[in-house]
Amino acid sequence: MLILVRKLGPVLGALAFVTAIITIALFVAILAVFAPVNDSGGSGAAAAPVCTPGEGPGEVQIPDEYIDFVEDASSVSGVAVAILGAQLQQESGWNPKAVSPVGAKGLAQFMPGTWATFGEGGDPFDPEDAIAAQGRYMKYLFDFMEPHNRGDDEYHVKLILAGYNAGQGAVASYDYDLDKMFNDPAKPDYKNQTQHYVEVITDAAAGNYTTGCTDGGGGAGDVVFPLPKGSWTKTSDYKSPHRPGHRGIDYGAQCYVTDLYAVTDGTIVRTGSASGFGQWIVMKSSYDDVDFVYGHMSDSTDFVAPGEKVTAGTKIATVGTEGRSTGCHLHFETWNGGRFGGTETNPGTWLKDNNAEELEQGK
């Protein structure tokens, strides 16, 4: 027996060595399977999560694969991401192949005649084409309804949605009075269908467009103050006691030479003339569903244009005193959920909470 063990010793040793090698290889393979993969394809830090808007009840839930399309449509139309998302949710339940009993097609439920105008030769069943056409149609309705919005952004959005559902001609036939339209006993569909449509979308969009995740700093990424360091003096606060309806903060600064900066990376939504402001710029942040409003400059179209992508710290205009203004200043606003359909917030608080950095003039 002892002789047999001596003869088998080298064999058993070799088997033990092979078994150890196999065990190590299996362990390494298991680690490779479960290790996070970075963009280069190797193992490394975990990739950033794919964020889904609307994790909470009542919020707008936009499928991940459509988020970029909806954000682009928002930039084109000037209508908040939350409104457009809720609208698509209501129209088709995010079914790109949906066809209604009356022949409306795709995610955005375009009728053939309307698609011929806004589809630009695309396919209504293709999500990217459909959402892009939605953005163009909503932009058309935005402009069509703007002179009749009573100076109320929420009412403006309701007019747009009613026009999308019932046709802008129907809204115009009631002198843009939605109460009159929704309570016309001769047209019960406007109450039962169009009013319901408007209310469902605006109620759903009232919840913030949330991503459910933040960057490492817990804020909005790179954030800069809208004016250069040392260039400004706060002249009027957000909803101060003597101006309770003031939706933003006024920063006094020298006209025509003081730079105005993009607060974050984002997209320019609107430029040009605006009631009260004389001229304005509306910018949508790339980090959160928040819009920034800059008012009273005289060169709102000189440096940027709607649809243009900008980075934090980009010069977008200079301080002016256009419109209803008593002196050179920037009027600055922040809007959760977008300028058109969202809710204004205290800009000072937002800038402080997101650690806005003051840049030197010209930087």
Coordinates of C-alpha atoms in Angstrom, one line a residue:
M1 CA 0.0 0.0 0.0
L2 CA 2.8 2.3 0.9
I3 CA 4.5 1.6 -2.5
L4 CA 1.2 2.3 -4.3
V5 CA 0.9 5.7 -2.5
R6 CA 4.5 6.5 -3.4
K7 CA 3.9 5.7 -7.0
L8 CA 0.7 7.7 -7.1
G9 CA 2.1 10.7 -5.3
P10 CA 3.3 12.6 -8.3
V11 CA 0.1 11.9 -10.1
L12 CA -2.0 13.1 -7.2
G13 CA 0.2 16.2 -6.9
A14 CA -0.3 17.0 -10.6
L15 CA -4.1 16.5 -10.2
A16 CA -4.1 18.9 -7.3
F17 CA -2.2 21.5 -9.2
V18 CA -4.6 21.2 -12.2
T19 CA -7.6 21.4 -9.9
A20 CA -6.2 24.6 -8.3
I21 CA -5.6 26.1 -11.8
I22 CA -9.2 25.3 -12.9
T23 CA -10.6 26.7 -9.6
I24 CA -8.7 30.0 -10.1
A25 CA -9.8 30.2 -13.7
L26 CA -13.4 29.6 -12.8
F27 CA -13.2 32.3 -10.1
V28 CA -11.7 34.8 -12.6
A29 CA -14.4 34.0 -15.1
I30 CA -17.1 34.6 -12.6
L31 CA -15.6 37.9 -11.7
A32 CA -15.5 38.9 -15.3
V33 CA -19.1 38.1 -15.8
F34 CA -20.3 40.2 -12.9
A35 CA -17.7 43.0 -13.2
P36 CA -19.1 46.3 -14.5
V37 CA -18.0 47.2 -18.0
N38 CA -16.9 50.6 -19.1
D39 CA -17.3 52.2 -22.5
S40 CA -14.1 50.7 -23.8
G41 CA -15.3 47.2 -23.2
G42 CA -12.9 46.4 -20.3
S43 CA -13.7 45.9 -16.7
G44 CA -13.8 49.1 -14.6
A45 CA -16.1 51.5 -12.8
A46 CA -19.8 50.9 -13.1
A47 CA -21.5 52.7 -15.9
A48 CA -23.9 55.5 -15.2
P49 CA -27.5 54.3 -14.6
V50 CA -30.0 54.7 -17.4
C51 CA -32.5 57.1 -15.9
T52 CA -36.2 56.8 -16.3
P53 CA -38.3 59.9 -15.8
G54 CA -41.2 59.6 -13.5
E55 CA -40.5 57.0 -10.8
G56 CA -43.2 58.3 -8.6
P57 CA -47.0 58.0 -8.9
G58 CA -48.7 60.5 -11.1
E59 CA -45.5 61.5 -12.8
V60 CA -44.8 61.3 -16.5
Q61 CA -43.1 58.0 -17.4
I62 CA -41.1 58.3 -20.6
P63 CA -39.4 55.1 -21.8
D64 CA -35.7 55.4 -21.9
E65 CA -35.4 54.8 -25.6
Y66 CA -37.6 57.9 -26.3
I67 CA -36.1 60.4 -23.9
D68 CA -33.7 62.1 -26.3
F69 CA -36.5 62.4 -29.0
V70 CA -38.9 64.0 -26.5
E71 CA -36.2 66.4 -25.3
D72 CA -35.4 67.4 -28.9
A73 CA -39.2 68.0 -29.6
S74 CA -39.4 70.1 -26.4
S75 CA -36.5 72.3 -27.7
V76 CA -38.2 72.7 -31.1
S77 CA -41.7 73.4 -29.7
G78 CA -41.0 75.4 -26.5
V79 CA -43.3 73.0 -24.7
A80 CA -42.1 71.2 -21.5
V81 CA -40.7 67.7 -21.8
A82 CA -43.3 66.7 -19.1
I83 CA -46.2 67.9 -21.2
L84 CA -45.0 66.2 -24.4
G85 CA -44.4 63.0 -22.5
A86 CA -47.8 63.0 -20.9
Q87 CA -49.3 63.8 -24.3
L88 CA -47.7 60.8 -25.9
Q89 CA -48.7 58.6 -23.0
Q90 CA -52.3 59.7 -23.4
E91 CA -52.3 59.5 -27.2
S92 CA -50.9 56.0 -27.6
G93 CA -49.7 54.6 -24.3
W94 CA -46.2 54.5 -25.9
N95 CA -47.3 52.0 -28.6
P96 CA -45.5 53.1 -31.8
K97 CA -47.9 50.9 -33.9
A98 CA -51.1 52.2 -32.5
V99 CA -54.0 53.0 -34.9
S100 CA -57.2 54.6 -33.7
P101 CA -60.7 53.8 -35.0
V102 CA -60.6 57.0 -37.0
G103 CA -57.2 56.3 -38.6
A104 CA -54.8 58.2 -36.4
K105 CA -51.4 56.6 -36.4
G106 CA -48.3 56.0 -34.3
L107 CA -47.0 57.3 -31.0
A108 CA -48.4 60.8 -31.6
Q109 CA -51.6 59.7 -33.3
F110 CA -51.4 61.8 -36.4
M111 CA -54.2 61.9 -38.9
P112 CA -53.1 61.5 -42.5
G113 CA -53.8 65.1 -43.4
T114 CA -51.9 66.5 -40.5
W115 CA -49.0 64.1 -41.0
A116 CA -48.7 65.4 -44.6
T117 CA -48.1 68.8 -43.2
F118 CA -45.8 68.0 -40.3
G119 CA -44.4 64.6 -41.0
E120 CA -41.8 65.8 -43.5
G121 CA -41.9 62.6 -45.5
G122 CA -41.2 60.4 -42.5
D123 CA -43.1 57.4 -41.2
P124 CA -45.8 58.0 -38.5
F125 CA -45.0 54.5 -37.1
D126 CA -41.3 55.4 -36.6
P127 CA -40.9 56.7 -33.0
E128 CA -38.2 59.2 -33.9
D129 CA -40.2 60.6 -36.9
A130 CA -43.4 60.7 -34.9
I131 CA -42.0 62.6 -31.9
A132 CA -40.1 65.0 -34.2
A133 CA -43.4 65.7 -36.0
Q134 CA -45.1 66.2 -32.6
G135 CA -42.5 68.8 -31.8
R136 CA -43.1 70.7 -35.1
Y137 CA -46.9 70.5 -34.7
M138 CA -46.8 71.7 -31.1
K139 CA -44.5 74.6 -32.2
Y140 CA -47.0 75.6 -34.8
L141 CA -49.8 75.5 -32.2
F142 CA -47.6 77.3 -29.7
D143 CA -47.3 80.2 -32.1
F144 CA -50.9 80.1 -33.2
M145 CA -52.2 80.2 -29.6
E146 CA -49.6 82.7 -28.2
P147 CA -51.5 85.9 -28.9
H148 CA -54.6 84.5 -27.1
N149 CA -53.0 83.0 -24.0
R150 CA -54.2 85.8 -21.6
G151 CA -50.6 86.2 -20.4
D152 CA -50.9 82.9 -18.6
D153 CA -48.5 80.1 -19.5
E154 CA -50.7 77.4 -18.1
Y155 CA -53.6 78.6 -20.1
H156 CA -51.3 78.8 -23.2
V157 CA -50.5 75.1 -22.8
K158 CA -54.1 74.2 -22.4
L159 CA -55.0 76.1 -25.6
I160 CA -52.2 74.2 -27.4
L161 CA -53.5 70.8 -26.2
A162 CA -57.1 71.6 -27.0
G163 CA -55.9 72.5 -30.5
Y164 CA -54.0 69.3 -30.9
N165 CA -57.0 67.2 -29.9
A166 CA -59.9 69.1 -31.5
G167 CA -58.1 71.3 -34.1
Q168 CA -57.0 74.9 -33.8
G169 CA -60.0 76.0 -35.8
A170 CA -62.4 74.6 -33.1
V171 CA -60.5 76.5 -30.4
A172 CA -60.6 79.7 -32.5
S173 CA -64.3 79.4 -33.1
Y174 CA -64.9 79.9 -29.4
D175 CA -62.6 83.0 -29.3
Y176 CA -60.0 80.9 -27.5
D177 CA -62.3 80.7 -24.5
L178 CA -61.9 77.1 -23.2
D179 CA -64.7 77.4 -20.6
K180 CA -67.1 78.3 -23.4
M181 CA -65.8 75.5 -25.6
F182 CA -65.9 72.8 -22.9
N183 CA -69.4 73.8 -21.8
D184 CA -71.1 74.1 -25.2
P185 CA -74.2 71.8 -24.9
A186 CA -74.3 71.4 -28.7
K187 CA -70.8 69.9 -28.7
P188 CA -70.6 67.4 -25.8
D189 CA -67.4 65.8 -27.2
Y190 CA -65.5 68.9 -26.3
K191 CA -66.3 68.4 -22.7
N192 CA -66.2 64.6 -22.6
Q193 CA -63.1 64.2 -24.8
T194 CA -61.1 67.4 -25.2
Q195 CA -61.5 68.7 -21.7
H196 CA -60.6 65.3 -20.3
Y197 CA -57.6 65.1 -22.6
V198 CA -56.3 68.5 -21.5
E199 CA -56.8 67.8 -17.8
V200 CA -55.2 64.4 -17.9
I201 CA -52.0 65.7 -19.6
T202 CA -51.6 68.8 -17.4
D203 CA -52.3 66.9 -14.2
A204 CA -49.8 64.2 -15.1
A205 CA -47.2 66.8 -16.1
A206 CA -47.6 68.6 -12.8
G207 CA -45.3 66.0 -11.2
N208 CA -41.6 66.9 -11.8
Y209 CA -39.8 65.2 -14.7
T210 CA -37.5 63.3 -12.4
T211 CA -34.6 61.1 -13.5
G212 CA -34.3 59.1 -10.3
C213 CA -30.5 59.6 -10.3
T214 CA -28.0 62.4 -9.8
D215 CA -24.4 63.1 -10.7
G216 CA -21.7 62.4 -8.2
G217 CA -22.0 65.8 -6.6
G218 CA -25.7 65.4 -6.1
G219 CA -26.4 68.6 -8.2
A220 CA -26.8 69.6 -11.8
G221 CA -23.2 69.0 -12.9
D222 CA -21.2 72.1 -13.9
V223 CA -23.3 75.2 -12.9
V224 CA -22.2 78.8 -13.4
F225 CA -23.7 82.0 -12.2
P226 CA -25.5 83.9 -15.1
L227 CA -23.3 87.0 -14.7
P228 CA -19.5 87.5 -14.2
K229 CA -18.0 87.7 -10.7
G230 CA -18.1 91.2 -9.2
S231 CA -20.3 92.6 -12.1
W232 CA -23.7 92.7 -10.5
T233 CA -25.9 93.9 -7.6
K234 CA -29.2 92.3 -6.7
T235 CA -31.8 94.9 -7.2
S236 CA -35.0 93.0 -6.8
D237 CA -35.6 89.6 -5.2
Y238 CA -37.9 86.7 -6.1
K239 CA -41.4 87.4 -4.9
S240 CA -40.3 90.1 -2.5
P241 CA -42.9 91.8 -0.2
H242 CA -43.2 94.8 -2.5
R243 CA -43.3 92.7 -5.7
P244 CA -45.1 89.4 -4.7
G245 CA -45.7 88.6 -8.4
H246 CA -42.1 88.9 -9.4
R247 CA -41.1 85.5 -10.8
G248 CA -37.4 86.0 -10.9
I249 CA -34.4 87.9 -9.5
D250 CA -33.1 91.2 -11.0
Y251 CA -29.4 91.7 -11.1
G252 CA -28.3 95.2 -11.9
A253 CA -25.2 95.4 -14.1
Q254 CA -23.6 97.6 -16.8
C255 CA -25.5 97.6 -20.1
Y256 CA -24.1 96.2 -23.3
V257 CA -20.8 95.0 -22.0
T258 CA -21.6 92.6 -19.1
D259 CA -21.7 89.0 -20.4
L260 CA -24.6 86.7 -19.7
Y261 CA -23.7 83.0 -19.4
A262 CA -25.4 79.7 -20.0
V263 CA -25.9 78.4 -16.4
T264 CA -25.5 74.7 -17.4
D265 CA -25.1 72.7 -20.5
G266 CA -28.3 72.8 -22.4
T267 CA -30.3 73.8 -25.5
I268 CA -31.6 77.2 -26.4
V269 CA -35.4 77.1 -26.7
R270 CA -36.4 80.6 -27.6
T271 CA -34.8 84.0 -28.4
G272 CA -36.1 87.3 -29.7
S273 CA -39.0 89.6 -28.7
A274 CA -41.1 88.9 -25.6
S275 CA -43.8 90.8 -23.9
G276 CA -42.5 92.7 -20.9
F277 CA -38.9 91.7 -21.4
G278 CA -38.5 93.4 -24.7
Q279 CA -36.2 90.4 -25.6
W280 CA -35.6 87.2 -23.9
I281 CA -33.7 83.9 -24.0
V282 CA -35.2 80.6 -22.7
M283 CA -32.8 77.8 -22.2
K284 CA -33.4 74.2 -21.2
S285 CA -30.8 72.5 -19.0
S286 CA -29.4 69.1 -20.1
Y287 CA -29.2 67.9 -16.5
D288 CA -32.7 68.4 -15.1
D289 CA -36.1 69.3 -16.4
V290 CA -35.5 72.9 -15.6
D291 CA -35.6 76.0 -17.9
F292 CA -33.7 79.2 -17.4
V293 CA -35.2 82.6 -18.5
Y294 CA -33.0 85.6 -19.2
G295 CA -34.8 88.9 -19.8
H296 CA -34.2 92.5 -21.1
M297 CA -31.1 92.1 -23.2
S298 CA -31.0 93.8 -26.7
D299 CA -28.9 91.1 -28.4
S300 CA -30.9 87.9 -27.7
T301 CA -30.4 86.7 -31.2
D302 CA -26.8 87.8 -31.8
F303 CA -25.0 84.9 -30.0
V304 CA -27.4 82.0 -29.9
A305 CA -30.4 80.6 -31.8
P306 CA -33.3 78.2 -30.9
G307 CA -32.1 74.6 -31.1
E308 CA -28.5 75.5 -30.5
K309 CA -26.6 73.4 -27.9
V310 CA -24.5 75.3 -25.4
T311 CA -22.2 74.5 -22.6
A312 CA -22.1 75.9 -19.1
G313 CA -20.3 79.3 -19.2
T314 CA -21.0 80.0 -22.9
K315 CA -21.7 83.7 -23.5
I316 CA -25.3 83.9 -24.8
A317 CA -26.0 87.7 -24.6
T318 CA -25.1 90.9 -22.7
V319 CA -27.1 92.8 -20.1
G320 CA -29.6 95.3 -21.5
T321 CA -32.6 97.4 -20.5
E322 CA -35.2 96.5 -23.1
G323 CA -39.0 96.2 -22.5
R324 CA -40.5 97.3 -19.2
S325 CA -37.3 98.2 -17.4
T326 CA -36.2 101.0 -15.2
G327 CA -32.4 100.4 -15.7
C328 CA -29.7 98.1 -16.9
H329 CA -30.2 94.6 -15.4
L330 CA -30.8 90.9 -16.0
H331 CA -34.1 89.4 -15.0
F332 CA -33.4 85.7 -14.3
E333 CA -35.9 82.9 -13.7
T334 CA -35.8 79.1 -13.1
W335 CA -38.7 76.8 -14.0
N336 CA -39.1 73.2 -12.9
G337 CA -40.9 71.3 -15.6
G338 CA -40.1 73.9 -18.3
R339 CA -41.0 77.5 -18.9
F340 CA -44.2 76.5 -20.8
G341 CA -46.3 74.4 -18.5
G342 CA -43.9 74.1 -15.5
T343 CA -43.6 76.0 -12.2
E344 CA -41.3 78.9 -11.4
T345 CA -38.9 78.5 -8.4
N346 CA -36.6 80.8 -6.5
P347 CA -33.5 81.3 -8.8
G348 CA -31.3 82.3 -5.9
T349 CA -32.1 79.1 -4.0
W350 CA -31.5 77.0 -7.2
L351 CA -28.1 78.6 -7.9
K352 CA -27.1 78.2 -4.2
D353 CA -28.2 74.6 -4.0
N354 CA -26.3 73.7 -7.2
N355 CA -23.1 75.5 -6.1
A356 CA -23.1 78.0 -9.0
E357 CA -19.6 79.2 -9.8
E358 CA -19.0 82.9 -10.6
L359 CA -16.7 83.3 -13.6
E360 CA -14.5 86.2 -14.5
Q361 CA -15.8 88.5 -17.3
G362 CA -14.7 87.1 -20.7
K363 CA -13.8 83.6 -19.3

